[in-house]
């Protein structure tokens, strides 16, 4: 899947300084590739935004009230890409250990912001290229230097394990380093749907279903509260 000029990436701003938040918002508005879906001042509200929206990029301040930026990021099971915004140099090493896209020092010049977005776009396009739908019957996923072909009919369900996913098929369980949100975009919605932040299931493989659970291949999978309205019973 190749990124087109018309596509926008959803982003949120997590920043407790009003002036800094306003500057970032203006930068985002000026960038045609970004779509701001939420802005908040603490980790609690940020977590809510991540549950409500499909977020591609998070601008994250580190010096947040109650829960600091990196502590919040470490707790996220399936985090979006992150661009750190801070006034402190000393956290840069830890940021790169957490695979943040970029580390912006305040006050942030617009040209430096644009550079960070270019890095983000490059990473996004690279990851999107890993998911190639050659035919609606199967997908290819890159694993190292090789491509693995997976027949859609063989998939029972997909499980998220932080930055990894397990694809459970009738023959084996395949593990790839990829957020579950990325493979979700490559799957036909007529067959696959999300029931939980950690699970995507095949409608064709459902054995038992209730208001709180779906059973596939003998495995009971929980239905997340956020996804209940979208799960057909």
mmCIF file of C-alpha atoms in Angstrom:
data_model
loop_
_atom_site.group_PDB
_atom_site.id
_atom_site.type_symbol
_atom_site.label_atom_id
_atom_site.label_comp_id
_atom_site.label_asym_id
_atom_site.label_seq_id
_atom_site.Cartn_x
_atom_site.Cartn_y
_atom_site.Cartn_z
ATOM 1 C CA UNK A 1 0.000 0.000 0.000
ATOM 2 C CA UNK A 2 1.587 3.264 -1.112
ATOM 3 C CA UNK A 3 0.923 6.515 0.673
ATOM 4 C CA UNK A 4 -0.999 8.973 -1.475
ATOM 5 C CA UNK A 5 -0.873 12.735 -1.279
ATOM 6 C CA UNK A 6 -4.543 12.874 -0.266
ATOM 7 C CA UNK A 7 -4.086 10.645 2.776
ATOM 8 C CA UNK A 8 -3.898 12.234 6.202
ATOM 9 C CA UNK A 9 -2.327 10.723 9.299
ATOM 10 C CA UNK A 10 -4.285 11.092 12.543
ATOM 11 C CA UNK A 11 -2.357 12.687 15.383
ATOM 12 C CA UNK A 12 -2.877 13.883 18.955
ATOM 13 C CA UNK A 13 -1.025 16.448 21.048
ATOM 14 C CA UNK A 14 -0.259 15.656 24.700
ATOM 15 C CA UNK A 15 1.062 18.886 26.171
ATOM 16 C CA UNK A 16 0.273 20.636 29.482
ATOM 17 C CA UNK A 17 1.743 24.026 28.539
ATOM 18 C CA UNK A 18 -1.024 25.983 26.742
ATOM 19 C CA UNK A 19 1.342 28.084 24.623
ATOM 20 C CA UNK A 20 3.405 25.066 23.539
ATOM 21 C CA UNK A 21 0.196 23.151 22.734
ATOM 22 C CA UNK A 22 -1.093 26.066 20.638
ATOM 23 C CA UNK A 23 2.183 26.284 18.695
ATOM 24 C CA UNK A 24 2.097 22.563 17.937
ATOM 25 C CA UNK A 25 -1.547 22.770 16.897
ATOM 26 C CA UNK A 26 -0.740 25.591 14.466
ATOM 27 C CA UNK A 27 2.150 23.548 13.051
ATOM 28 C CA UNK A 28 -0.133 20.548 12.551
ATOM 29 C CA UNK A 29 -2.786 22.682 10.833
ATOM 30 C CA UNK A 30 -0.139 24.000 8.431
ATOM 31 C CA UNK A 31 0.857 20.449 7.469
ATOM 32 C CA UNK A 32 -1.511 18.899 4.919
ATOM 33 C CA UNK A 33 -0.462 15.356 5.824
ATOM 34 C CA UNK A 34 -1.657 15.577 9.429
ATOM 35 C CA UNK A 35 -5.156 15.470 10.895
ATOM 36 C CA UNK A 36 -5.436 16.571 14.532
ATOM 37 C CA UNK A 37 -8.053 14.387 16.238
ATOM 38 C CA UNK A 38 -7.400 15.463 19.828
ATOM 39 C CA UNK A 39 -5.413 17.613 22.224
ATOM 40 C CA UNK A 40 -4.982 17.112 25.973
ATOM 41 C CA UNK A 41 -2.781 18.027 28.920
ATOM 42 C CA UNK A 42 -2.211 14.733 30.733
ATOM 43 C CA UNK A 43 -1.728 10.994 30.264
ATOM 44 C CA UNK A 44 -5.203 10.028 31.497
ATOM 45 C CA UNK A 45 -6.942 12.026 28.782
ATOM 46 C CA UNK A 46 -4.352 10.908 26.247
ATOM 47 C CA UNK A 47 -5.203 7.289 27.000
ATOM 48 C CA UNK A 48 -8.873 8.040 26.359
ATOM 49 C CA UNK A 49 -8.063 9.663 23.017
ATOM 50 C CA UNK A 50 -6.018 6.630 21.977
ATOM 51 C CA UNK A 51 -8.958 4.356 22.794
ATOM 52 C CA UNK A 52 -11.428 6.470 20.844
ATOM 53 C CA UNK A 53 -9.384 7.289 17.759
ATOM 54 C CA UNK A 54 -7.109 5.373 15.419
ATOM 55 C CA UNK A 55 -3.994 7.458 16.090
ATOM 56 C CA UNK A 56 -0.922 7.250 13.854
ATOM 57 C CA UNK A 57 1.245 9.839 15.621
ATOM 58 C CA UNK A 58 1.418 11.302 19.126
ATOM 59 C CA UNK A 59 3.257 14.498 20.038
ATOM 60 C CA UNK A 60 4.256 13.768 23.625
ATOM 61 C CA UNK A 61 5.566 16.215 26.204
ATOM 62 C CA UNK A 62 7.665 14.546 28.902
ATOM 63 C CA UNK A 63 6.989 16.801 31.879
ATOM 64 C CA UNK A 64 3.302 15.939 32.305
ATOM 65 C CA UNK A 65 1.372 16.101 35.593
ATOM 66 C CA UNK A 66 0.829 12.886 37.618
ATOM 67 C CA UNK A 67 2.252 10.458 35.036
ATOM 68 C CA UNK A 68 5.356 11.574 33.145
ATOM 69 C CA UNK A 69 5.559 11.191 29.387
ATOM 70 C CA UNK A 70 7.937 8.221 29.193
ATOM 71 C CA UNK A 71 6.196 6.398 32.051
ATOM 72 C CA UNK A 72 2.935 6.764 30.130
ATOM 73 C CA UNK A 73 4.551 5.565 26.903
ATOM 74 C CA UNK A 74 6.008 2.479 28.595
ATOM 75 C CA UNK A 75 2.541 1.467 29.820
ATOM 76 C CA UNK A 76 0.925 1.606 26.376
ATOM 77 C CA UNK A 77 0.388 -1.849 24.928
ATOM 78 C CA UNK A 78 0.112 -0.746 21.318
ATOM 79 C CA UNK A 79 1.463 2.829 21.119
ATOM 80 C CA UNK A 80 1.304 4.967 17.995
ATOM 81 C CA UNK A 81 4.458 6.540 16.622
ATOM 82 C CA UNK A 82 5.762 9.239 18.964
ATOM 83 C CA UNK A 83 7.514 12.565 18.497
ATOM 84 C CA UNK A 84 8.769 13.813 21.854
ATOM 85 C CA UNK A 85 8.528 17.530 22.666
ATOM 86 C CA UNK A 86 10.500 18.753 25.664
ATOM 87 C CA UNK A 87 12.770 21.420 27.072
ATOM 88 C CA UNK A 88 15.183 18.864 28.552
ATOM 89 C CA UNK A 89 18.144 17.324 26.739
ATOM 90 C CA UNK A 90 18.839 14.590 29.263
ATOM 91 C CA UNK A 91 15.974 12.337 28.224
ATOM 92 C CA UNK A 92 17.085 11.918 24.609
ATOM 93 C CA UNK A 93 18.841 8.563 25.101
ATOM 94 C CA UNK A 94 15.832 7.037 26.849
ATOM 95 C CA UNK A 95 13.627 8.378 24.067
ATOM 96 C CA UNK A 96 15.565 6.622 21.357
ATOM 97 C CA UNK A 97 15.563 3.420 23.407
ATOM 98 C CA UNK A 98 11.764 3.609 23.245
ATOM 99 C CA UNK A 99 11.924 3.988 19.448
ATOM 100 C CA UNK A 100 10.500 7.491 19.303
ATOM 101 C CA UNK A 101 10.492 8.988 15.815
ATOM 102 C CA UNK A 102 12.187 12.231 16.815
ATOM 103 C CA UNK A 103 13.072 14.405 19.790
ATOM 104 C CA UNK A 104 12.076 18.075 19.442
ATOM 105 C CA UNK A 105 13.560 20.654 21.796
ATOM 106 C CA UNK A 106 11.450 23.642 22.853
ATOM 107 C CA UNK A 107 11.035 26.244 21.545
ATOM 108 C CA UNK A 108 10.405 24.245 18.360
ATOM 109 C CA UNK A 109 11.146 25.966 15.030
ATOM 110 C CA UNK A 110 8.712 25.085 12.246
ATOM 111 C CA UNK A 111 11.457 23.810 9.920
ATOM 112 C CA UNK A 112 12.586 21.375 12.638
ATOM 113 C CA UNK A 113 8.975 20.234 13.026
ATOM 114 C CA UNK A 114 8.783 19.593 9.278
ATOM 115 C CA UNK A 115 11.947 17.483 9.450
ATOM 116 C CA UNK A 116 10.416 15.353 12.203
ATOM 117 C CA UNK A 117 7.252 14.840 10.153
ATOM 118 C CA UNK A 118 9.361 13.772 7.179
ATOM 119 C CA UNK A 119 10.988 11.112 9.371
ATOM 120 C CA UNK A 120 7.569 9.955 10.537
ATOM 121 C CA UNK A 121 6.234 9.796 6.971
ATOM 122 C CA UNK A 122 9.224 7.751 5.830
ATOM 123 C CA UNK A 123 8.699 5.226 8.631
ATOM 124 C CA UNK A 124 4.962 5.019 7.946
ATOM 125 C CA UNK A 125 5.453 4.459 4.245
ATOM 126 C CA UNK A 126 8.091 1.816 4.943
ATOM 127 C CA UNK A 127 5.750 -0.066 7.282
ATOM 128 C CA UNK A 128 2.813 0.259 4.915
ATOM 129 C CA UNK A 129 4.974 -1.242 2.186
ATOM 130 C CA UNK A 130 5.430 -4.334 4.348
ATOM 131 C CA UNK A 131 1.753 -5.105 3.933
ATOM 132 C CA UNK A 132 1.068 -5.849 0.300
ATOM 133 C CA UNK A 133 -2.274 -7.240 -0.696
ATOM 134 C CA UNK A 134 -1.491 -9.099 -3.912
ATOM 135 C CA UNK A 135 -4.970 -10.636 -3.906
ATOM 136 C CA UNK A 136 -7.953 -10.561 -1.567
ATOM 137 C CA UNK A 137 -7.321 -14.240 -0.770
ATOM 138 C CA UNK A 138 -3.926 -13.682 0.837
ATOM 139 C CA UNK A 139 -1.470 -11.076 2.073
ATOM 140 C CA UNK A 140 2.307 -10.826 2.073
ATOM 141 C CA UNK A 141 4.119 -9.700 5.221
ATOM 142 C CA UNK A 142 7.828 -8.946 5.281
ATOM 143 C CA UNK A 143 9.867 -10.892 7.815
ATOM 144 C CA UNK A 144 13.484 -9.828 7.702
ATOM 145 C CA UNK A 145 14.635 -10.207 4.100
ATOM 146 C CA UNK A 146 11.831 -12.527 3.033
ATOM 147 C CA UNK A 147 8.109 -12.227 2.418
ATOM 148 C CA UNK A 148 5.685 -14.593 4.107
ATOM 149 C CA UNK A 149 2.466 -15.418 2.276
ATOM 150 C CA UNK A 150 -0.554 -15.902 4.530
ATOM 151 C CA UNK A 151 -3.863 -17.171 3.174
ATOM 152 C CA UNK A 152 -6.731 -15.208 4.715
ATOM 153 C CA UNK A 153 -8.927 -18.288 4.980
ATOM 154 C CA UNK A 154 -6.304 -19.894 7.243
ATOM 155 C CA UNK A 155 -6.339 -17.111 9.853
ATOM 156 C CA UNK A 156 -8.303 -17.784 13.042
ATOM 157 C CA UNK A 157 -7.384 -14.612 14.923
ATOM 158 C CA UNK A 158 -4.581 -12.097 15.406
ATOM 159 C CA UNK A 159 -3.183 -11.258 18.825
ATOM 160 C CA UNK A 160 -1.215 -8.140 19.808
ATOM 161 C CA UNK A 161 1.819 -8.454 22.079
ATOM 162 C CA UNK A 162 2.950 -4.829 22.364
ATOM 163 C CA UNK A 163 5.097 -4.200 19.252
ATOM 164 C CA UNK A 164 4.616 -7.771 18.001
ATOM 165 C CA UNK A 165 1.623 -9.675 16.650
ATOM 166 C CA UNK A 166 0.838 -13.384 16.651
ATOM 167 C CA UNK A 167 -1.179 -14.589 13.668
ATOM 168 C CA UNK A 168 -2.935 -17.790 14.698
ATOM 169 C CA UNK A 169 -3.658 -20.020 11.703
ATOM 170 C CA UNK A 170 -4.921 -23.574 11.347
ATOM 171 C CA UNK A 171 -1.362 -24.835 10.895
ATOM 172 C CA UNK A 172 0.804 -22.628 13.110
ATOM 173 C CA UNK A 173 1.252 -19.340 14.977
ATOM 174 C CA UNK A 174 3.323 -16.760 13.111
ATOM 175 C CA UNK A 175 5.020 -13.861 14.903
ATOM 176 C CA UNK A 176 5.911 -10.529 13.301
ATOM 177 C CA UNK A 177 7.214 -7.223 14.640
ATOM 178 C CA UNK A 178 4.301 -4.989 13.726
ATOM 179 C CA UNK A 179 1.554 -3.066 15.569
ATOM 180 C CA UNK A 180 -1.854 -4.712 15.278
ATOM 181 C CA UNK A 181 -3.290 -1.477 13.865
ATOM 182 C CA UNK A 182 -1.062 -1.824 10.794
ATOM 183 C CA UNK A 183 -2.199 -5.283 9.791
ATOM 184 C CA UNK A 184 -5.803 -4.334 10.600
ATOM 185 C CA UNK A 185 -5.698 -1.826 7.747
ATOM 186 C CA UNK A 186 -4.646 -4.539 5.281
ATOM 187 C CA UNK A 187 -7.425 -7.008 6.105
ATOM 188 C CA UNK A 188 -10.845 -7.041 4.389
ATOM 189 C CA UNK A 189 -13.449 -5.764 6.872
ATOM 190 C CA UNK A 190 -16.066 -8.170 5.498
ATOM 191 C CA UNK A 191 -14.085 -11.047 7.029
ATOM 192 C CA UNK A 192 -12.032 -9.557 9.894
ATOM 193 C CA UNK A 193 -12.969 -7.187 12.683
ATOM 194 C CA UNK A 194 -11.470 -5.887 15.919
ATOM 195 C CA UNK A 195 -13.088 -7.093 19.158
ATOM 196 C CA UNK A 196 -10.459 -5.816 21.597
ATOM 197 C CA UNK A 197 -7.358 -3.623 21.539
ATOM 198 C CA UNK A 198 -5.385 -6.881 21.460
ATOM 199 C CA UNK A 199 -7.493 -9.055 19.150
ATOM 200 C CA UNK A 200 -8.702 -9.190 15.547
ATOM 201 C CA UNK A 201 -10.893 -12.174 14.647
ATOM 202 C CA UNK A 202 -12.122 -13.871 11.491
ATOM 203 C CA UNK A 203 -15.921 -13.963 11.241
ATOM 204 C CA UNK A 204 -15.587 -17.267 9.425
ATOM 205 C CA UNK A 205 -13.935 -18.965 12.409
ATOM 206 C CA UNK A 206 -16.280 -17.943 15.248
ATOM 207 C CA UNK A 207 -17.576 -20.961 17.193
ATOM 208 C CA UNK A 208 -19.368 -19.280 20.108
ATOM 209 C CA UNK A 209 -20.182 -15.642 20.804
ATOM 210 C CA UNK A 210 -21.788 -13.703 23.646
ATOM 211 C CA UNK A 211 -21.923 -10.115 24.861
ATOM 212 C CA UNK A 212 -18.470 -10.376 26.444
ATOM 213 C CA UNK A 213 -16.649 -13.177 24.644
ATOM 214 C CA UNK A 214 -15.968 -14.810 21.284
ATOM 215 C CA UNK A 215 -14.620 -18.351 21.020
ATOM 216 C CA UNK A 216 -12.413 -19.371 18.102
ATOM 217 C CA UNK A 217 -10.631 -22.708 17.780
ATOM 218 C CA UNK A 218 -11.427 -23.429 21.437
ATOM 219 C CA UNK A 219 -9.862 -20.135 22.603
ATOM 220 C CA UNK A 220 -12.084 -17.673 24.481
ATOM 221 C CA UNK A 221 -11.282 -14.078 23.502
ATOM 222 C CA UNK A 222 -12.650 -11.066 25.441
ATOM 223 C CA UNK A 223 -14.683 -8.334 23.772
ATOM 224 C CA UNK A 224 -13.344 -4.955 24.855
ATOM 225 C CA UNK A 225 -15.824 -2.402 26.169
ATOM 226 C CA UNK A 226 -14.801 0.102 23.476
ATOM 227 C CA UNK A 227 -15.485 -2.431 20.708
ATOM 228 C CA UNK A 228 -18.812 -3.833 21.960
ATOM 229 C CA UNK A 229 -20.941 -1.426 19.876
ATOM 230 C CA UNK A 230 -19.168 -2.651 16.721
ATOM 231 C CA UNK A 231 -19.378 -6.392 17.417
ATOM 232 C CA UNK A 232 -22.352 -8.039 15.729
ATOM 233 C CA UNK A 233 -24.149 -10.514 17.968
#
